Amino acid sequence: MAIVVETPGTEGLTEAVAALRRWQSDDAPLQLHPGDLGWNYRFGAAATAAVVRTWTRDGRIVAVGLLDGPGLVRLTIAPDVRHDEELARQLAEDVSTPERDVLPAGPVSVEAPDGVLLRDVLAEAGWRADEPWTPLHRDLAEPVPEVDLRIEVTGPAEAAVWTTVLRASFDRSTATEDRWHTMAAGSPYADARSLIGYDGEDNAVAIVTVWSAGPGRPGLIEPMGVHRDHRGHGHGRAITVAAAAALRELGSSSAIVCTASANAAAVATYASAGFRPHPERLDLRRDR
């Protein structure tokens, strides 16, 4: 059967999220997570659907990609076809051909899990290693200790506080209260939770959102931030430990996160919260 790449639309988006949920496993390399699509839902379901691509064969989704900016596609592949040569070559052709409406002409990058055949096919075609990222993982089999921040779950009434801290955590953040509400109304957020950490003086100092993929599967942290006026006090570690505890309550088998290797402070924060760094993962880049 032919492999078809398409932009799924809002109805197909639900199917893409469901496929990503099924593909998550502690035995799998770090890959696109349903929480990645859930975080993008802050722009609305239609906008999220517009930047998702699905590859279907014989009526079944076999790969899902998220256009994370104009020159990067983050994609993953169903576990049983990660070494399927027909699929790998079709994916490579689709991401390499601007007319296929995946990536534009010019310099572009592909994020794909380590060990999939697609990476070899792209390397053969001249794609080279790009920016290194560090995946980190924390097993949740054992209870997670309490932290010294007061942790509150964010609901509609606390959305303004959550977004204020997020904006104060990242210089280029475009977070708004309306976008939090839009994200929370999306279907992936049914398995998510946003937290706010307060210090001993009742200042909101850190935030996080966690995304479950269902019981017994790894959950994702995205995003995590510490208010710029309250750094250097261990709040990043504390909110990350609280995030792990929230994922355990949601039934996740582990907590995962990935950060640019160049961001040594972030890697150190996650490691201090009990996350174990894994070998670096490299995106693949085409320069022209």
C-alpha positions as YAML, in Angstrom:
chain: A
units: angstrom
residues:
- id: 1
  name: MET
  ca: [0.00, 0.00, 0.00]
- id: 2
  name: ALA
  ca: [1.12, 3.57, -0.72]
- id: 3
  name: ILE
  ca: [2.37, 5.71, 2.15]
- id: 4
  name: VAL
  ca: [0.50, 9.01, 2.30]
- id: 5
  name: VAL
  ca: [1.70, 12.16, 4.05]
- id: 6
  name: GLU
  ca: [-0.94, 14.69, 4.99]
- id: 7
  name: THR
  ca: [-1.90, 17.52, 7.31]
- id: 8
  name: PRO
  ca: [-4.52, 15.84, 9.47]
- id: 9
  name: GLY
  ca: [-7.00, 18.59, 10.37]
- id: 10
  name: THR
  ca: [-8.50, 18.85, 13.84]
- id: 11
  name: GLU
  ca: [-10.28, 15.48, 13.71]
- id: 12
  name: GLY
  ca: [-7.14, 13.71, 12.52]
- id: 13
  name: LEU
  ca: [-5.16, 15.48, 15.21]
- id: 14
  name: THR
  ca: [-6.92, 13.39, 17.86]
- id: 15
  name: GLU
  ca: [-5.81, 10.24, 16.04]
- id: 16
  name: ALA
  ca: [-2.23, 11.51, 15.87]
- id: 17
  name: VAL
  ca: [-2.18, 12.16, 19.62]
- id: 18
  name: ALA
  ca: [-3.61, 8.68, 20.27]
- id: 19
  name: ALA
  ca: [-0.90, 7.11, 18.11]
- id: 20
  name: LEU
  ca: [1.82, 8.98, 19.98]
- id: 21
  name: ARG
  ca: [0.39, 7.79, 23.28]
- id: 22
  name: ARG
  ca: [0.54, 4.15, 22.13]
- id: 23
  name: TRP
  ca: [4.14, 4.47, 20.96]
- id: 24
  name: GLN
  ca: [5.56, 5.75, 24.26]
- id: 25
  name: SER
  ca: [7.66, 3.21, 26.12]
- id: 26
  name: ASP
  ca: [10.46, 3.21, 28.67]
- id: 27
  name: ASP
  ca: [12.34, 0.88, 26.32]
- id: 28
  name: ALA
  ca: [12.14, 3.35, 23.43]
- id: 29
  name: PRO
  ca: [14.58, 6.20, 22.76]
- id: 30
  name: LEU
  ca: [13.36, 9.70, 23.50]
- id: 31
  name: GLN
  ca: [10.82, 10.63, 20.87]
- id: 32
  name: LEU
  ca: [7.99, 13.00, 20.02]
- id: 33
  name: HIS
  ca: [5.47, 12.81, 22.88]
- id: 34
  name: PRO
  ca: [1.74, 13.59, 22.93]
- id: 35
  name: GLY
  ca: [2.65, 16.35, 25.39]
- id: 36
  name: ASP
  ca: [4.64, 18.07, 22.66]
- id: 37
  name: LEU
  ca: [1.43, 18.43, 20.69]
- id: 38
  name: GLY
  ca: [-0.43, 19.32, 23.87]
- id: 39
  name: TRP
  ca: [1.97, 22.19, 24.59]
- id: 40
  name: ASN
  ca: [1.43, 23.44, 21.02]
- id: 41
  name: TYR
  ca: [-2.35, 23.46, 21.67]
- id: 42
  name: ARG
  ca: [-1.89, 26.82, 23.39]
- id: 43
  name: PHE
  ca: [-2.15, 28.26, 19.88]
- id: 44
  name: GLY
  ca: [-5.43, 26.42, 19.27]
- id: 45
  name: ALA
  ca: [-6.45, 23.11, 17.74]
- id: 46
  name: ALA
  ca: [-6.54, 24.44, 14.17]
- id: 47
  name: ALA
  ca: [-3.08, 26.00, 14.47]
- id: 48
  name: THR
  ca: [-1.70, 22.79, 15.97]
- id: 49
  name: ALA
  ca: [-3.24, 20.64, 13.26]
- id: 50
  name: ALA
  ca: [-1.66, 22.91, 10.64]
- id: 51
  name: VAL
  ca: [1.86, 22.09, 11.90]
- id: 52
  name: VAL
  ca: [1.34, 18.34, 12.29]
- id: 53
  name: ARG
  ca: [2.05, 15.82, 9.55]
- id: 54
  name: THR
  ca: [0.98, 12.19, 9.58]
- id: 55
  name: TRP
  ca: [2.17, 9.34, 7.41]
- id: 56
  name: THR
  ca: [-0.43, 6.64, 6.85]
- id: 57
  name: ARG
  ca: [-0.16, 3.21, 5.26]
- id: 58
  name: ASP
  ca: [-3.16, 0.94, 4.76]
- id: 59
  name: GLY
  ca: [-5.30, 3.22, 6.94]
- id: 60
  name: ARG
  ca: [-2.85, 3.18, 9.85]
- id: 61
  name: ILE
  ca: [-0.70, 6.06, 11.10]
- id: 62
  name: VAL
  ca: [2.92, 4.91, 10.96]
- id: 63
  name: ALA
  ca: [4.71, 8.22, 11.62]
- id: 64
  name: VAL
  ca: [3.87, 11.62, 13.09]
- id: 65
  name: GLY
  ca: [5.77, 14.89, 12.68]
- id: 66
  name: LEU
  ca: [5.49, 18.28, 14.36]
- id: 67
  name: LEU
  ca: [6.78, 21.36, 12.53]
- id: 68
  name: ASP
  ca: [8.50, 23.14, 15.41]
- id: 69
  name: GLY
  ca: [9.33, 26.38, 13.63]
- id: 70
  name: PRO
  ca: [9.83, 27.01, 9.92]
- id: 71
  name: GLY
  ca: [12.89, 24.79, 9.47]
- id: 72
  name: LEU
  ca: [12.54, 21.88, 11.90]
- id: 73
  name: VAL
  ca: [10.34, 18.81, 11.89]
- id: 74
  name: ARG
  ca: [10.28, 16.63, 14.98]
- id: 75
  name: LEU
  ca: [9.03, 13.20, 14.03]
- id: 76
  name: THR
  ca: [8.72, 9.70, 15.35]
- id: 77
  name: ILE
  ca: [7.78, 6.34, 13.94]
- id: 78
  name: ALA
  ca: [5.61, 3.44, 15.11]
- id: 79
  name: PRO
  ca: [7.80, 0.93, 17.00]
- id: 80
  name: ASP
  ca: [7.26, -2.00, 14.64]
- id: 81
  name: VAL
  ca: [8.27, -0.06, 11.51]
- id: 82
  name: ARG
  ca: [11.30, 1.88, 12.75]
- id: 83
  name: HIS
  ca: [13.51, -0.25, 10.47]
- id: 84
  name: ASP
  ca: [11.06, -0.48, 7.56]
- id: 85
  name: GLU
  ca: [13.08, 0.52, 4.48]
- id: 86
  name: GLU
  ca: [10.09, 1.58, 2.38]
- id: 87
  name: LEU
  ca: [8.88, 3.91, 5.13]
- id: 88
  name: ALA
  ca: [12.35, 5.28, 5.87]
- id: 89
  name: ARG
  ca: [12.96, 6.17, 2.23]
- id: 90
  name: GLN
  ca: [9.51, 7.70, 1.86]
- id: 91
  name: LEU
  ca: [10.02, 9.84, 4.96]
- id: 92
  name: ALA
  ca: [13.45, 10.92, 3.71]
- id: 93
  name: GLU
  ca: [12.00, 11.91, 0.35]
- id: 94
  name: ASP
  ca: [9.11, 13.79, 1.93]
- id: 95
  name: VAL
  ca: [11.28, 15.84, 4.29]
- id: 96
  name: SER
  ca: [13.74, 16.55, 1.46]
- id: 97
  name: THR
  ca: [11.17, 17.70, -1.11]
- id: 98
  name: PRO
  ca: [9.66, 21.16, -0.42]
- id: 99
  name: GLU
  ca: [6.65, 20.37, -2.64]
- id: 100
  name: ARG
  ca: [5.61, 17.67, -0.13]
- id: 101
  name: ASP
  ca: [4.80, 20.48, 2.36]
- id: 102
  name: VAL
  ca: [6.87, 19.15, 5.23]
- id: 103
  name: LEU
  ca: [10.04, 21.26, 5.17]
- id: 104
  name: PRO
  ca: [10.88, 24.27, 2.96]
- id: 105
  name: ALA
  ca: [13.87, 24.66, 0.67]
- id: 106
  name: GLY
  ca: [17.16, 25.76, 2.21]
- id: 107
  name: PRO
  ca: [18.72, 24.89, 5.58]
- id: 108
  name: VAL
  ca: [16.42, 22.62, 7.61]
- id: 109
  name: SER
  ca: [16.66, 20.05, 10.41]
- id: 110
  name: VAL
  ca: [15.01, 16.76, 11.33]
- id: 111
  name: GLU
  ca: [14.65, 15.40, 14.85]
- id: 112
  name: ALA
  ca: [14.17, 11.63, 14.87]
- id: 113
  name: PRO
  ca: [14.73, 8.98, 17.55]
- id: 114
  name: ASP
  ca: [18.10, 7.31, 17.73]
- id: 115
  name: GLY
  ca: [18.21, 3.90, 16.10]
- id: 116
  name: VAL
  ca: [15.59, 4.43, 13.40]
- id: 117
  name: LEU
  ca: [16.52, 3.61, 9.80]
- id: 118
  name: LEU
  ca: [15.49, 7.09, 8.67]
- id: 119
  name: ARG
  ca: [18.60, 8.56, 10.31]
- id: 120
  name: ASP
  ca: [20.84, 6.29, 8.22]
- id: 121
  name: VAL
  ca: [18.98, 7.13, 5.01]
- id: 122
  name: LEU
  ca: [19.28, 10.87, 5.63]
- id: 123
  name: ALA
  ca: [22.98, 10.53, 6.49]
- id: 124
  name: GLU
  ca: [23.54, 8.67, 3.21]
- id: 125
  name: ALA
  ca: [21.85, 11.58, 1.42]
- id: 126
  name: GLY
  ca: [24.30, 14.07, 2.92]
- id: 127
  name: TRP
  ca: [22.43, 15.28, 6.01]
- id: 128
  name: ARG
  ca: [24.87, 15.96, 8.84]
- id: 129
  name: ALA
  ca: [24.77, 16.00, 12.62]
- id: 130
  name: ASP
  ca: [23.28, 19.17, 14.09]
- id: 131
  name: GLU
  ca: [22.75, 20.61, 17.58]
- id: 132
  name: PRO
  ca: [23.22, 18.13, 20.47]
- id: 133
  name: TRP
  ca: [20.43, 17.62, 23.01]
- id: 134
  name: THR
  ca: [20.55, 15.80, 26.34]
- id: 135
  name: PRO
  ca: [17.63, 13.51, 27.21]
- id: 136
  name: LEU
  ca: [17.08, 12.94, 30.93]
- id: 137
  name: HIS
  ca: [14.96, 10.30, 32.63]
- id: 138
  name: ARG
  ca: [13.71, 9.60, 36.14]
- id: 139
  name: ASP
  ca: [12.16, 6.27, 37.08]
- id: 140
  name: LEU
  ca: [8.93, 6.64, 39.08]
- id: 141
  name: ALA
  ca: [8.65, 3.17, 40.58]
- id: 142
  name: GLU
  ca: [9.41, 4.55, 44.04]
- id: 143
  name: PRO
  ca: [7.60, 7.41, 45.81]
- id: 144
  name: VAL
  ca: [8.97, 10.89, 45.16]
- id: 145
  name: PRO
  ca: [10.00, 12.94, 48.22]
- id: 146
  name: GLU
  ca: [8.25, 16.14, 49.18]
- id: 147
  name: VAL
  ca: [9.87, 19.50, 48.42]
- id: 148
  name: ASP
  ca: [10.27, 22.71, 50.37]
- id: 149
  name: LEU
  ca: [8.09, 24.75, 47.99]
- id: 150
  name: ARG
  ca: [4.36, 24.98, 48.44]
- id: 151
  name: ILE
  ca: [2.98, 23.37, 45.29]
- id: 152
  name: GLU
  ca: [-0.41, 24.35, 43.89]
- id: 153
  name: VAL
  ca: [-2.18, 22.84, 40.90]
- id: 154
  name: THR
  ca: [-3.06, 25.49, 38.35]
- id: 155
  name: GLY
  ca: [-6.71, 25.90, 37.48]
- id: 156
  name: PRO
  ca: [-8.49, 28.65, 35.54]
- id: 157
  name: ALA
  ca: [-8.25, 31.04, 38.50]
- id: 158
  name: GLU
  ca: [-4.46, 30.62, 38.73]
- id: 159
  name: ALA
  ca: [-3.72, 30.82, 35.02]
- id: 160
  name: ALA
  ca: [-2.58, 34.44, 35.23]
- id: 161
  name: VAL
  ca: [-0.03, 33.58, 37.93]
- id: 162
  name: TRP
  ca: [1.30, 30.59, 35.98]
- id: 163
  name: THR
  ca: [1.75, 32.61, 32.79]
- id: 164
  name: THR
  ca: [3.32, 35.54, 34.65]
- id: 165
  name: VAL
  ca: [6.01, 33.25, 36.07]
- id: 166
  name: LEU
  ca: [6.55, 31.61, 32.68]
- id: 167
  name: ARG
  ca: [7.09, 34.99, 31.01]
- id: 168
  name: ALA
  ca: [9.54, 35.90, 33.78]
- id: 169
  name: SER
  ca: [11.41, 32.63, 33.18]
- id: 170
  name: PHE
  ca: [12.11, 32.98, 29.45]
- id: 171
  name: ASP
  ca: [13.10, 36.23, 27.78]
- id: 172
  name: ARG
  ca: [11.26, 35.45, 24.54]
- id: 173
  name: SER
  ca: [8.16, 33.88, 26.05]
- id: 174
  name: THR
  ca: [4.86, 34.77, 24.40]
- id: 175
  name: ALA
  ca: [2.76, 33.17, 27.15]
- id: 176
  name: THR
  ca: [-0.64, 34.70, 27.88]
- id: 177
  name: GLU
  ca: [-3.48, 33.76, 30.17]
- id: 178
  name: ASP
  ca: [-5.72, 33.14, 27.15]
- id: 179
  name: ARG
  ca: [-3.18, 30.73, 25.70]
- id: 180
  name: TRP
  ca: [-3.08, 28.76, 28.95]
- id: 181
  name: HIS
  ca: [-6.88, 28.44, 28.83]
- id: 182
  name: THR
  ca: [-6.71, 27.34, 25.19]
- id: 183
  name: MET
  ca: [-4.06, 24.73, 26.03]
- id: 184
  name: ALA
  ca: [-6.05, 23.46, 29.02]
- id: 185
  name: ALA
  ca: [-9.15, 23.06, 26.86]
- id: 186
  name: GLY
  ca: [-7.30, 20.80, 24.41]
- id: 187
  name: SER
  ca: [-7.83, 17.05, 24.51]
- id: 188
  name: PRO
  ca: [-4.19, 16.21, 25.45]
- id: 189
  name: TYR
  ca: [-4.52, 18.29, 28.62]
- id: 190
  name: ALA
  ca: [-6.92, 15.71, 30.05]
- id: 191
  name: ASP
  ca: [-3.74, 13.84, 31.01]
- id: 192
  name: ALA
  ca: [-1.74, 16.91, 32.04]
- id: 193
  name: ARG
  ca: [-1.23, 19.09, 35.08]
- id: 194
  name: SER
  ca: [0.26, 22.57, 35.54]
- id: 195
  name: LEU
  ca: [1.92, 23.42, 38.85]
- id: 196
  name: ILE
  ca: [3.02, 26.62, 40.57]
- id: 197
  name: GLY
  ca: [5.69, 26.64, 43.28]
- id: 198
  name: TYR
  ca: [5.52, 29.24, 46.08]
- id: 199
  name: ASP
  ca: [8.39, 30.07, 48.41]
- id: 200
  name: GLY
  ca: [8.19, 30.74, 52.15]
- id: 201
  name: GLU
  ca: [7.20, 34.35, 51.53]
- id: 202
  name: ASP
  ca: [4.33, 33.27, 49.26]
- id: 203
  name: ASN
  ca: [6.04, 34.40, 46.08]
- id: 204
  name: ALA
  ca: [5.21, 32.41, 42.95]
- id: 205
  name: VAL
  ca: [8.75, 31.39, 41.96]
- id: 206
  name: ALA
  ca: [8.52, 28.45, 39.55]
- id: 207
  name: ILE
  ca: [6.11, 26.70, 37.20]
- id: 208
  name: VAL
  ca: [5.91, 23.45, 35.30]
- id: 209
  name: THR
  ca: [3.46, 21.48, 33.16]
- id: 210
  name: VAL
  ca: [3.57, 17.69, 32.98]
- id: 211
  name: TRP
  ca: [2.00, 15.48, 30.35]
- id: 212
  name: SER
  ca: [1.03, 11.87, 30.94]
- id: 213
  name: ALA
  ca: [0.81, 9.46, 28.02]
- id: 214
  name: GLY
  ca: [-1.30, 7.08, 30.09]
- id: 215
  name: PRO
  ca: [-0.62, 4.63, 32.94]
- id: 216
  name: GLY
  ca: [2.61, 2.68, 32.62]
- id: 217
  name: ARG
  ca: [4.12, 5.02, 30.03]
- id: 218
  name: PRO
  ca: [6.70, 7.81, 30.35]
- id: 219
  name: GLY
  ca: [5.38, 11.30, 31.01]
- id: 220
  name: LEU
  ca: [6.89, 14.54, 29.73]
- id: 221
  name: ILE
  ca: [7.91, 17.79, 31.43]
- id: 222
  name: GLU
  ca: [7.22, 20.76, 29.14]
- id: 223
  name: PRO
  ca: [7.78, 23.55, 30.08]
- id: 224
  name: MET
  ca: [9.61, 24.21, 33.36]
- id: 225
  name: GLY
  ca: [10.69, 27.67, 34.41]
- id: 226
  name: VAL
  ca: [11.99, 29.65, 37.39]
- id: 227
  name: HIS
  ca: [11.23, 33.34, 37.81]
- id: 228
  name: ARG
  ca: [14.36, 35.36, 37.00]
- id: 229
  name: ASP
  ca: [14.04, 37.27, 40.29]
- id: 230
  name: HIS
  ca: [14.10, 34.08, 42.37]
- id: 231
  name: ARG
  ca: [16.92, 32.03, 40.89]
- id: 232
  name: GLY
  ca: [19.78, 30.52, 42.81]
- id: 233
  name: HIS
  ca: [17.66, 29.08, 45.62]
- id: 234
  name: GLY
  ca: [17.06, 25.54, 44.35]
- id: 235
  name: HIS
  ca: [13.56, 26.29, 43.08]
- id: 236
  name: GLY
  ca: [14.26, 24.65, 39.72]
- id: 237
  name: ARG
  ca: [15.19, 21.42, 41.42]
- id: 238
  name: ALA
  ca: [12.16, 21.60, 43.71]
- id: 239
  name: ILE
  ca: [9.60, 22.23, 40.96]
- id: 240
  name: THR
  ca: [11.14, 19.45, 38.88]
- id: 241
  name: VAL
  ca: [10.86, 16.98, 41.77]
- id: 242
  name: ALA
  ca: [7.23, 18.13, 42.22]
- id: 243
  name: ALA
  ca: [6.69, 17.51, 38.50]
- id: 244
  name: ALA
  ca: [7.96, 13.95, 38.88]
- id: 245
  name: ALA
  ca: [5.59, 13.42, 41.82]
- id: 246
  name: ALA
  ca: [2.66, 14.72, 39.77]
- id: 247
  name: LEU
  ca: [3.46, 12.35, 36.91]
- id: 248
  name: ARG
  ca: [3.65, 9.44, 39.34]
- id: 249
  name: GLU
  ca: [0.20, 10.39, 40.64]
- id: 250
  name: LEU
  ca: [-1.04, 10.37, 37.04]
- id: 251
  name: GLY
  ca: [0.27, 6.81, 36.64]
- id: 252
  name: SER
  ca: [3.39, 7.51, 34.59]
- id: 253
  name: SER
  ca: [6.17, 4.93, 34.75]
- id: 254
  name: SER
  ca: [8.88, 7.57, 34.41]
- id: 255
  name: ALA
  ca: [9.44, 11.26, 33.79]
- id: 256
  name: ILE
  ca: [11.37, 12.47, 30.76]
- id: 257
  name: VAL
  ca: [12.70, 15.80, 29.61]
- id: 258
  name: CYS
  ca: [15.14, 16.97, 26.96]
- id: 259
  name: THR
  ca: [17.22, 20.13, 26.90]
- id: 260
  name: ALA
  ca: [19.91, 21.60, 24.72]
- id: 261
  name: SER
  ca: [23.28, 20.23, 25.84]
- id: 262
  name: ALA
  ca: [24.66, 23.77, 25.67]
- id: 263
  name: ASN
  ca: [22.29, 24.74, 28.49]
- id: 264
  name: ALA
  ca: [24.50, 23.30, 31.20]
- id: 265
  name: ALA
  ca: [22.47, 24.92, 33.98]
- id: 266
  name: ALA
  ca: [19.28, 23.18, 32.87]
- id: 267
  name: VAL
  ca: [21.02, 19.81, 32.57]
- id: 268
  name: ALA
  ca: [22.44, 20.28, 36.08]
- id: 269
  name: THR
  ca: [19.03, 21.24, 37.48]
- id: 270
  name: TYR
  ca: [17.36, 18.12, 36.13]
- id: 271
  name: ALA
  ca: [20.22, 15.93, 37.31]
- id: 272
  name: SER
  ca: [19.94, 17.42, 40.81]
- id: 273
  name: ALA
  ca: [16.25, 16.45, 40.76]
- id: 274
  name: GLY
  ca: [17.09, 12.81, 40.26]
- id: 275
  name: PHE
  ca: [17.00, 12.68, 36.47]
- id: 276
  name: ARG
  ca: [19.63, 10.53, 34.80]
- id: 277
  name: PRO
  ca: [21.23, 11.97, 31.66]
- id: 278
  name: HIS
  ca: [21.27, 9.71, 28.61]
- id: 279
  name: PRO
  ca: [23.70, 9.91, 25.68]
- id: 280
  name: GLU
  ca: [23.30, 13.06, 23.63]
- id: 281
  name: ARG
  ca: [20.89, 13.01, 20.72]
- id: 282
  name: LEU
  ca: [21.80, 14.86, 17.55]
- id: 283
  name: ASP
  ca: [19.36, 16.39, 15.11]
- id: 284
  name: LEU
  ca: [20.14, 16.00, 11.41]
- id: 285
  name: ARG
  ca: [20.64, 19.06, 9.23]
- id: 286
  name: ARG
  ca: [20.60, 19.84, 5.53]
- id: 287
  name: ASP
  ca: [22.51, 23.03, 4.76]
- id: 288
  name: ARG
  ca: [20.95, 23.81, 1.37]
...
